[in-house]
CSV table of C-alpha atoms and ligand atoms in Angstrom, one decimal:
chain,number,residue,atom,x,y,z
Y,276,MET,CA,-4.0,17.8,-11.6
Y,277,GLU,CA,-6.1,18.6,-14.5
Y,278,GLN,CA,-10.0,18.2,-14.5
Y,279,SER,CA,-12.0,19.4,-17.6
Y,280,GLY,CA,-9.2,21.7,-18.3
Y,281,GLU,CA,-9.1,23.0,-14.9
Y,282,LYS,CA,-6.3,22.5,-12.5
Y,283,LEU,CA,-7.4,21.3,-9.1
Y,284,THR,CA,-5.6,20.4,-6.0
Y,285,TYR,CA,-6.7,17.3,-4.1
Y,286,ALA,CA,-8.3,19.4,-1.5
Y,287,GLU,CA,-10.1,21.2,-4.3
Y,288,ALA,CA,-11.3,18.2,-5.9
Y,289,ILE,CA,-12.5,16.5,-2.5
Y,290,ASP,CA,-14.4,19.7,-1.6
Y,291,ARG,CA,-16.1,19.7,-5.0
Y,292,ALA,CA,-17.1,16.0,-4.6
Y,293,GLY,CA,-18.8,17.1,-1.5
Y,294,ASP,CA,-21.7,14.8,-0.6
Y,295,ALA,CA,-20.9,12.1,-3.0
Y,296,ILE,CA,-18.0,11.0,-0.3
Y,297,HIS,CA,-19.0,8.5,2.5
Y,298,ARG,CA,-18.2,5.2,3.6
Y,299,PHE,CA,-18.5,3.2,0.6
Y,300,PRO,CA,-19.5,-0.5,0.8
Y,301,LEU,CA,-17.4,-3.4,-0.4
Y,302,VAL,CA,-18.5,-4.9,-3.6
Y,303,GLU,CA,-16.9,-8.2,-4.7
Y,304,VAL,CA,-15.0,-8.7,-8.0
Y,305,ARG,CA,-14.1,-12.2,-8.7
Y,306,GLY,CA,-14.6,-12.8,-5.0
Y,307,VAL,CA,-12.4,-10.1,-3.8
Y,308,PRO,CA,-14.1,-7.4,-1.9
Y,309,LEU,CA,-13.2,-3.9,-3.3
Y,310,MET,CA,-14.3,-0.4,-2.7
Y,311,GLU,CA,-17.7,0.2,-4.6
Y,312,HIS,CA,-16.0,2.8,-7.0
Y,313,ILE,CA,-13.4,0.3,-8.0
Y,314,ALA,CA,-15.9,-2.5,-8.6
Y,315,ASN,CA,-17.9,-0.2,-10.6
Y,316,ASN,CA,-15.0,0.5,-12.9
Y,317,TRP,CA,-13.3,-2.9,-12.9
Y,318,ASP,CA,-13.5,-3.3,-16.9
Y,319,ALA,CA,-11.3,-0.1,-17.3
Y,320,ILE,CA,-8.8,-1.0,-14.6
Y,321,TRP,CA,-8.5,-4.7,-15.9
Y,322,ALA,CA,-7.7,-3.3,-19.5
Y,323,PHE,CA,-5.1,-1.1,-18.3
Y,324,ARG,CA,-1.9,-1.8,-20.4
Y,325,PRO,CA,1.4,-1.0,-18.9
Y,326,HIS,CA,4.7,0.0,-20.7
Y,327,PRO,CA,7.4,-2.7,-20.3
Y,328,SER,CA,9.3,0.0,-18.3
Y,329,ASP,CA,6.7,0.7,-15.9
Y,330,LEU,CA,7.2,-0.4,-12.3
Y,331,LEU,CA,4.6,-1.8,-9.9
Y,332,ILE,CA,4.8,-1.3,-6.2
Y,333,SER,CA,2.2,-3.8,-4.7
Y,334,THR,CA,1.1,-4.4,-1.1
Y,335,TYR,CA,-1.7,-5.4,1.0
Y,336,PRO,CA,-3.2,-2.2,2.4
Y,337,LYS,CA,-0.8,-0.9,5.2
Y,338,ALA,CA,2.1,-2.8,4.8
Y,339,GLY,CA,4.4,-0.2,4.0
Y,340,THR,CA,3.4,1.2,0.4
Y,341,THR,CA,4.1,4.8,1.2
Y,342,TRP,CA,7.4,4.2,2.7
Y,343,THR,CA,8.6,2.0,-0.3
Y,344,GLN,CA,7.1,4.5,-2.7
Y,345,GLU,CA,9.1,7.3,-1.4
Y,346,ILE,CA,12.1,5.3,-1.3
Y,347,VAL,CA,11.8,4.4,-5.2
Y,348,ASP,CA,11.0,7.9,-6.0
Y,349,LEU,CA,14.3,9.2,-4.3
Y,350,LEU,CA,16.3,6.2,-5.8
Y,351,LEU,CA,15.1,7.1,-9.3
Y,352,ASN,CA,15.9,10.8,-8.6
Y,353,ASN,CA,19.4,10.4,-7.2
Y,354,GLY,CA,18.4,11.1,-3.6
Y,355,ASP,CA,17.2,14.8,-4.7
Y,356,ALA,CA,14.6,15.8,-1.8
Y,357,ASP,CA,13.5,18.8,-3.9
Y,358,VAL,CA,12.5,16.7,-6.8
Y,359,SER,CA,10.6,14.2,-4.6
Y,360,LYS,CA,8.6,17.2,-3.1
Y,361,ARG,CA,7.3,18.0,-6.5
Y,362,ALA,CA,3.9,16.7,-5.9
Y,363,PRO,CA,2.0,14.5,-3.4
Y,364,ILE,CA,3.0,10.9,-3.3
Y,365,ALA,CA,-0.4,9.8,-4.9
Y,366,VAL,CA,0.3,12.2,-7.9
Y,367,ARG,CA,3.9,10.9,-8.4
Y,368,ILE,CA,3.3,7.3,-8.1
Y,369,PRO,CA,-0.4,6.9,-9.0
Y,370,PHE,CA,-2.8,4.4,-7.4
Y,371,LEU,CA,-3.7,2.1,-10.1
Y,372,GLU,CA,-7.1,0.8,-9.2
Y,373,ILE,CA,-8.4,4.0,-7.3
Y,374,PHE,CA,-11.5,5.4,-8.3
Y,375,SER,CA,-13.4,8.0,-6.2
Y,376,PRO,CA,-16.4,10.3,-6.9
Y,377,PRO,CA,-15.4,12.9,-9.6
Y,378,PRO,CA,-13.7,15.4,-9.8
Y,379,ILE,CA,-11.3,13.5,-7.7
Y,380,PRO,CA,-8.9,11.9,-10.3
Y,381,SER,CA,-8.9,8.1,-10.8
Y,382,GLY,CA,-5.5,6.5,-10.8
Y,383,LEU,CA,-6.0,6.0,-14.4
Y,384,ASP,CA,-6.7,9.6,-15.0
Y,385,LEU,CA,-3.1,10.3,-13.5
Y,386,LEU,CA,-1.6,7.6,-15.4
Y,387,LYS,CA,-2.9,8.7,-18.7
Y,388,ASP,CA,-1.1,12.0,-18.3
Y,389,MET,CA,2.3,10.4,-17.5
Y,390,GLU,CA,5.2,9.3,-19.8
Y,391,PRO,CA,6.6,5.9,-19.1
Y,392,PRO,CA,8.7,4.9,-17.2
Y,393,ARG,CA,6.1,5.3,-14.5
Y,394,VAL,CA,5.9,3.8,-11.0
Y,395,ILE,CA,2.4,2.8,-10.2
Y,396,LYS,CA,0.9,1.5,-7.0
Y,397,THR,CA,-1.5,-1.2,-6.5
Y,398,HIS,CA,-3.2,-3.1,-3.5
Y,399,LEU,CA,-4.7,-5.8,-6.0
Y,400,PRO,CA,-4.1,-9.5,-5.2
Y,401,PHE,CA,-1.7,-11.2,-7.7
Y,402,GLN,CA,-4.8,-12.6,-9.6
Y,403,LEU,CA,-6.5,-9.2,-10.2
Y,404,VAL,CA,-3.2,-7.4,-11.4
Y,405,PRO,CA,-3.9,-6.5,-14.9
Y,406,GLU,CA,-2.3,-9.1,-17.2
Y,407,GLY,CA,-0.2,-6.8,-19.3
Y,408,PHE,CA,2.2,-6.3,-16.2
Y,409,TRP,CA,3.2,-10.0,-16.4
Y,410,GLU,CA,3.1,-10.1,-20.4
Y,411,ASN,CA,5.3,-7.1,-20.6
Y,412,LYS,CA,7.5,-8.5,-17.8
Y,413,CYS,CA,7.3,-5.4,-15.8
Y,414,LYS,CA,9.4,-5.1,-12.5
Y,415,VAL,CA,7.2,-5.6,-9.4
Y,416,ILE,CA,8.1,-4.9,-5.7
Y,417,TYR,CA,5.9,-6.5,-3.2
Y,418,VAL,CA,6.1,-5.4,0.4
Y,419,ALA,CA,4.7,-7.6,3.1
Y,420,ARG,CA,4.1,-7.0,6.8
Y,421,ASN,CA,3.3,-9.3,9.6
Y,422,ALA,CA,-0.3,-10.1,10.0
Y,423,LYS,CA,-1.0,-8.6,13.5
Y,424,ASP,CA,0.8,-5.3,12.8
Y,425,ASN,CA,-0.8,-5.2,9.5
Y,426,LEU,CA,-4.4,-5.7,11.0
Y,427,VAL,CA,-3.6,-3.0,13.7
Y,428,SER,CA,-2.6,-0.6,11.2
Y,429,TYR,CA,-5.7,-1.3,8.9
Y,430,TYR,CA,-8.0,-1.1,11.8
Y,431,HIS,CA,-6.7,2.6,12.7
Y,432,PHE,CA,-6.8,3.5,8.9
Y,433,ASP,CA,-10.5,2.4,8.7
Y,434,ARG,CA,-11.2,4.6,11.6
Y,435,MET,CA,-9.9,7.7,9.8
Y,436,ASN,CA,-10.5,6.9,6.3
Y,437,LEU,CA,-14.0,8.0,5.9
Y,438,THR,CA,-14.4,6.4,2.5
Y,439,GLN,CA,-13.9,2.7,3.9
Y,440,PRO,CA,-16.3,0.7,5.7
Y,441,GLU,CA,-16.8,1.2,9.6
Y,442,PRO,CA,-14.4,-0.8,11.1
Y,443,GLY,CA,-16.6,-1.5,14.2
Y,444,PRO,CA,-15.1,-2.8,17.6
Y,445,TRP,CA,-11.7,-3.9,17.7
Y,446,GLU,CA,-12.7,-7.5,18.5
Y,447,GLY,CA,-14.9,-7.7,15.4
Y,448,TYR,CA,-12.3,-6.3,13.3
Y,449,ILE,CA,-10.0,-9.2,13.9
Y,450,HIS,CA,-12.4,-11.6,12.8
Y,451,LYS,CA,-13.2,-9.5,9.8
Y,452,PHE,CA,-9.6,-9.6,8.9
Y,453,MET,CA,-9.1,-13.5,9.6
Y,454,LYS,CA,-12.2,-13.7,7.2
Y,455,GLY,CA,-10.7,-11.5,4.6
Y,456,ASP,CA,-13.8,-9.4,5.1
Y,457,LEU,CA,-11.9,-6.2,4.3
Y,458,GLY,CA,-11.0,-4.0,1.3
Y,459,TRP,CA,-8.7,-5.9,-1.0
Y,460,GLY,CA,-9.6,-9.2,0.9
Y,461,SER,CA,-7.8,-11.8,2.4
Y,462,TRP,CA,-4.2,-10.8,3.7
Y,463,TYR,CA,-3.4,-14.5,3.8
Y,464,GLU,CA,-4.1,-15.0,0.1
Y,465,HIS,CA,-2.5,-11.7,-0.7
Y,466,VAL,CA,0.8,-12.5,0.7
Y,467,LYS,CA,0.6,-16.0,-0.5
Y,468,GLY,CA,-0.3,-15.1,-4.2
Y,469,TYR,CA,2.8,-13.0,-4.6
Y,470,TRP,CA,5.1,-15.3,-2.7
Y,471,ARG,CA,4.2,-18.2,-5.0
Y,472,GLU,CA,4.8,-16.4,-8.1
Y,473,ARG,CA,8.0,-14.2,-6.9
Y,474,GLU,CA,10.7,-16.4,-8.8
Y,475,LYS,CA,8.7,-16.9,-11.9
Y,476,ARG,CA,7.8,-13.4,-12.1
Y,477,ASN,CA,11.0,-11.8,-11.1
Y,478,ILE,CA,9.0,-10.0,-8.1
Y,479,LEU,CA,11.2,-8.5,-5.6
Y,480,TYR,CA,9.6,-9.5,-2.2
Y,481,LEU,CA,10.2,-7.4,0.6
Y,482,PHE,CA,9.3,-7.4,4.2
Y,483,TYR,CA,8.4,-4.2,6.3
Y,484,GLU,CA,10.2,-5.7,9.3
Y,485,ASP,CA,13.4,-6.1,7.2
Y,486,MET,CA,13.1,-2.3,6.3
Y,487,LYS,CA,12.8,-1.5,9.9
Y,488,GLU,CA,15.6,-3.5,11.0
Y,489,ASN,CA,18.1,-2.4,8.4
Y,490,PRO,CA,16.7,0.2,6.1
Y,491,ARG,CA,19.9,0.7,4.2
Y,492,ARG,CA,20.3,-2.8,3.5
Y,493,GLU,CA,16.8,-3.1,2.0
Y,494,ILE,CA,17.2,0.3,0.0
Y,495,LEU,CA,20.4,-1.2,-1.4
Y,496,ARG,CA,18.3,-4.3,-2.5
Y,497,ILE,CA,15.8,-1.9,-4.1
Y,498,MET,CA,18.5,-0.3,-5.7
Y,499,GLU,CA,20.0,-3.3,-7.4
Y,500,TYR,CA,16.7,-4.5,-8.4
Y,501,LEU,CA,16.2,-1.2,-10.2
Y,502,GLY,CA,19.6,-1.7,-11.9
Y,503,LEU,CA,20.9,1.6,-10.3
Y,504,ALA,CA,24.2,2.4,-8.8
Y,505,LEU,CA,24.0,5.3,-6.4
Y,506,SER,CA,26.9,6.6,-4.1
Y,507,ASP,CA,27.1,5.8,-0.3
Y,508,ASP,CA,26.4,9.3,0.7
Y,509,VAL,CA,23.1,9.4,-1.7
Y,510,ILE,CA,22.1,6.1,-0.1
Y,511,GLU,CA,22.6,7.6,3.4
Y,512,HIS,CA,20.6,10.6,2.5
Y,513,ILE,CA,17.8,8.5,1.3
Y,514,VAL,CA,17.9,6.3,4.7
Y,515,GLN,CA,17.4,9.6,6.4
Y,516,LEU,CA,14.7,11.1,4.1
Y,517,THR,CA,12.5,7.9,4.5
Y,518,SER,CA,12.8,7.6,8.1
Y,519,PHE,CA,9.3,7.6,9.8
Y,520,LYS,CA,10.1,10.7,11.5
Y,521,VAL,CA,11.1,12.7,8.4
Y,522,MET,CA,8.2,11.4,6.3
Y,523,LYS,CA,5.7,12.1,9.0
Y,524,ASP,CA,6.7,15.7,8.8
Y,525,ASN,CA,6.8,15.6,4.9
Y,526,PRO,CA,3.4,17.1,3.5
Y,527,MET,CA,4.1,15.6,0.2
Y,528,ALA,CA,4.2,12.1,1.9
Y,529,ASN,CA,2.2,12.2,5.0
Y,530,TYR,CA,-1.0,12.4,3.1
Y,531,SER,CA,-2.1,15.9,4.6
Y,532,PHE,CA,-2.9,16.6,1.0
Y,533,ILE,CA,-5.9,14.4,1.3
Y,534,PRO,CA,-8.0,16.4,3.7
Y,535,MET,CA,-11.4,15.8,5.3
Y,536,PRO,CA,-14.1,14.4,4.6
Y,537,VAL,CA,-11.9,11.7,3.2
Y,538,PHE,CA,-9.1,11.4,5.7
Y,539,ASP,CA,-9.6,12.5,9.4
Y,540,GLN,CA,-6.2,12.6,10.6
Y,541,SER,CA,-7.2,13.8,13.9
Y,542,ILE,CA,-8.9,10.2,14.6
Y,543,SER,CA,-5.4,8.7,13.7
Y,544,PRO,CA,-2.7,9.9,11.7
Y,545,PHE,CA,-1.8,8.4,8.4
Y,546,MET,CA,1.9,8.2,9.7
Y,547,ARG,CA,0.6,6.5,12.9
Y,548,LYS,CA,3.6,4.9,14.7
Y,549,GLY,CA,5.7,3.0,12.1
Y,550,GLU,CA,6.8,0.3,14.4
Y,551,VAL,CA,7.1,-3.4,14.5
Y,552,GLY,CA,5.3,-5.2,17.3
Y,553,ASP,CA,2.6,-2.6,18.1
Y,554,TRP,CA,0.0,-5.5,17.9
Y,555,ALA,CA,1.1,-6.2,21.5
Y,556,ASN,CA,-0.5,-3.2,22.6
Y,557,HIS,CA,-3.6,-4.1,21.0
Y,558,PHE,CA,-4.2,-8.1,21.3
Y,559,THR,CA,-5.3,-9.5,24.6
Y,560,PRO,CA,-3.5,-13.0,25.2
Y,561,GLU,CA,-6.6,-14.7,24.4
Y,562,GLN,CA,-7.1,-12.7,21.1
Y,563,ALA,CA,-3.6,-13.5,20.2
Y,564,LYS,CA,-4.2,-17.3,20.7
Y,565,VAL,CA,-7.2,-17.4,18.5
Y,566,PHE,CA,-5.5,-15.4,15.8
Y,567,ASP,CA,-2.4,-17.5,15.9
Y,568,GLU,CA,-4.3,-20.7,15.8
Y,569,ASP,CA,-6.2,-19.6,12.7
Y,570,TYR,CA,-3.0,-18.2,11.3
Y,571,ALA,CA,-1.3,-21.5,11.6
Y,572,ARG,CA,-4.5,-23.0,9.6
Y,573,GLN,CA,-4.7,-20.4,7.0
Y,574,MET,CA,-0.7,-20.3,6.4
Y,575,LYS,CA,0.1,-24.0,6.6
Y,576,ASP,CA,0.6,-24.3,2.9
Y,577,ALA,CA,3.2,-21.5,2.7
Y,578,ASP,CA,6.4,-21.0,4.6
Y,579,ILE,CA,6.8,-17.2,4.4
Y,580,PRO,CA,9.3,-15.8,7.0
Y,581,PHE,CA,7.1,-13.3,8.6
Y,582,ARG,CA,8.5,-11.7,12.0
Y,583,ALA,CA,6.2,-10.0,14.4
Y,584,SER,CA,8.9,-8.8,16.4
Y,585,ILE,CA,12.8,-7.8,15.6
D,780,PPS,S1,-1.5,2.5,2.2
D,780,PPS,O1,-2.8,3.4,2.8
D,780,PPS,O2,-2.0,1.1,2.2
D,780,PPS,O3,-0.9,3.0,1.4
D,780,PPS,O4,-0.6,2.6,3.7
D,780,PPS,P1,0.8,2.0,3.9
D,780,PPS,O5,1.8,3.2,3.4
D,780,PPS,O6,1.1,0.7,3.2
D,780,PPS,O7,1.0,1.7,5.4
D,780,PPS,C1,0.9,2.8,6.3
D,780,PPS,C2,1.7,2.3,7.4
D,780,PPS,O8,3.2,2.5,7.3
D,780,PPS,C3,3.8,3.2,8.2
D,780,PPS,N1,5.0,4.0,7.6
D,780,PPS,C4,6.2,3.8,7.9
D,780,PPS,N2,6.7,2.9,8.7
D,780,PPS,C5,8.2,3.2,8.9
D,780,PPS,N3,9.0,4.1,8.2
D,780,PPS,C6,8.3,4.7,7.5
D,780,PPS,N4,9.1,5.8,6.9
D,780,PPS,C7,6.9,4.6,7.2
D,780,PPS,N5,6.2,5.6,6.6
D,780,PPS,C8,4.8,5.0,6.8
D,780,PPS,C9,2.7,4.0,8.6
D,780,PPS,O9,3.0,4.7,9.9
D,780,PPS,C10,1.6,3.0,8.8
D,780,PPS,O10,1.8,2.0,9.9
D,780,PPS,P2,1.4,2.2,11.1
D,780,PPS,O11,1.5,1.0,11.9
D,780,PPS,O12,-0.1,2.3,11.3
D,780,PPS,O13,2.1,3.3,12.0
C-alpha cells in the first residue's frame, strides 16, 4: 500500500501510527454509534460513488464477513488460491468506511487506487450505505448470523481489537448488545433494515448458519448471483479453501497482517471457533431467558428465519 509515495505494509503503517492507536470512543452518526475516526470522516464516506459493476458485501460485525469475502474473491478468480493470496483480504476487498490514524490507509484510500469492478466490505446499516450503491444498482451480498452467536463473537473481538471500546464484563456486554450500544449500532435494526429492502434492491441475503450447514450450496448461490458458471471441481476446491481450518492458517485471511497494538490475537484469535451454537457455552440459562424475551420484543415486526443451532 502506498502512503506519500512510500509503500508500507499494514504492520509498518501501524507501527508508524504508534501512540495514536488506542481504544477509540464511539460517536453517533445519524443515531448510529461508529468508531470516532469513521464519524470524523463521515462526509467523505457518504460521498463515495461506486461504479455500477462494484459489489458490496455487507454484514453486522462478526457475522461472517471475512468468510464471504474469501469465497467471493475465489469465485471471481476461478478458485485460484495463488491469486487470492496476492494480498491481505483487507487490501483485496477494502473496508469502505474504515478510517484509522495515519499512515494506516483508509478504505477510501485503497478504493481510489483500484479499478472497477471492485469488491467492497461494509458494516454500515442499510440507511447509512452511500446512496450511489442503490442508484447504480450495485449487487449487494448481505450475511446475517443469529444474534447470540453474533454477540459472543463480537464480545471476543472487542477484547482483542484494541481500537474498539472496552467490552467490559460479559453480563454487561449482553445488555450493550441488546441496546445497540456497540460499534455499528443495533444488530436488530441492522438485520431488519436489509431484510426489508432485499427484494426491492436485489440484495442476496445469506445466513452464516446456512453456510456452515452446507457451504457448497451457499457458494453456488453466490456464484449464480454473480452471474458466474464454474466447474464442480473448482467449486469443490473453493469449499475446501474457505473452510474454517484452512482460512485460520491462511495469513492473507486470518488477520495476522494486522498486528499489535491493533489486534492482540493472544487474547482471542480472529479465527476463533467458527461454529454455530457456541453461545450455549457463554449464556447462563437466566441470561438466555432475558435475552430471548427482549429478542421477541425487538424482532416482533420481522419474520427472519434465524437459527441458533443447526
Ligand atoms: S469482521 O471483523 O466483522 O469482519 O468479522 P467477520 O469476518 O464478520 O466474523 C468473524 C467470525 O467469522 C468466523 N469465520 C468463519 N466461520 C466459519 N468458516 C470460516 N471459513 C470462517 N472464517 C471466519 C470467525 O471465526 C468469527 O467467528 P467466531 O464465532 O468468533 O469464531
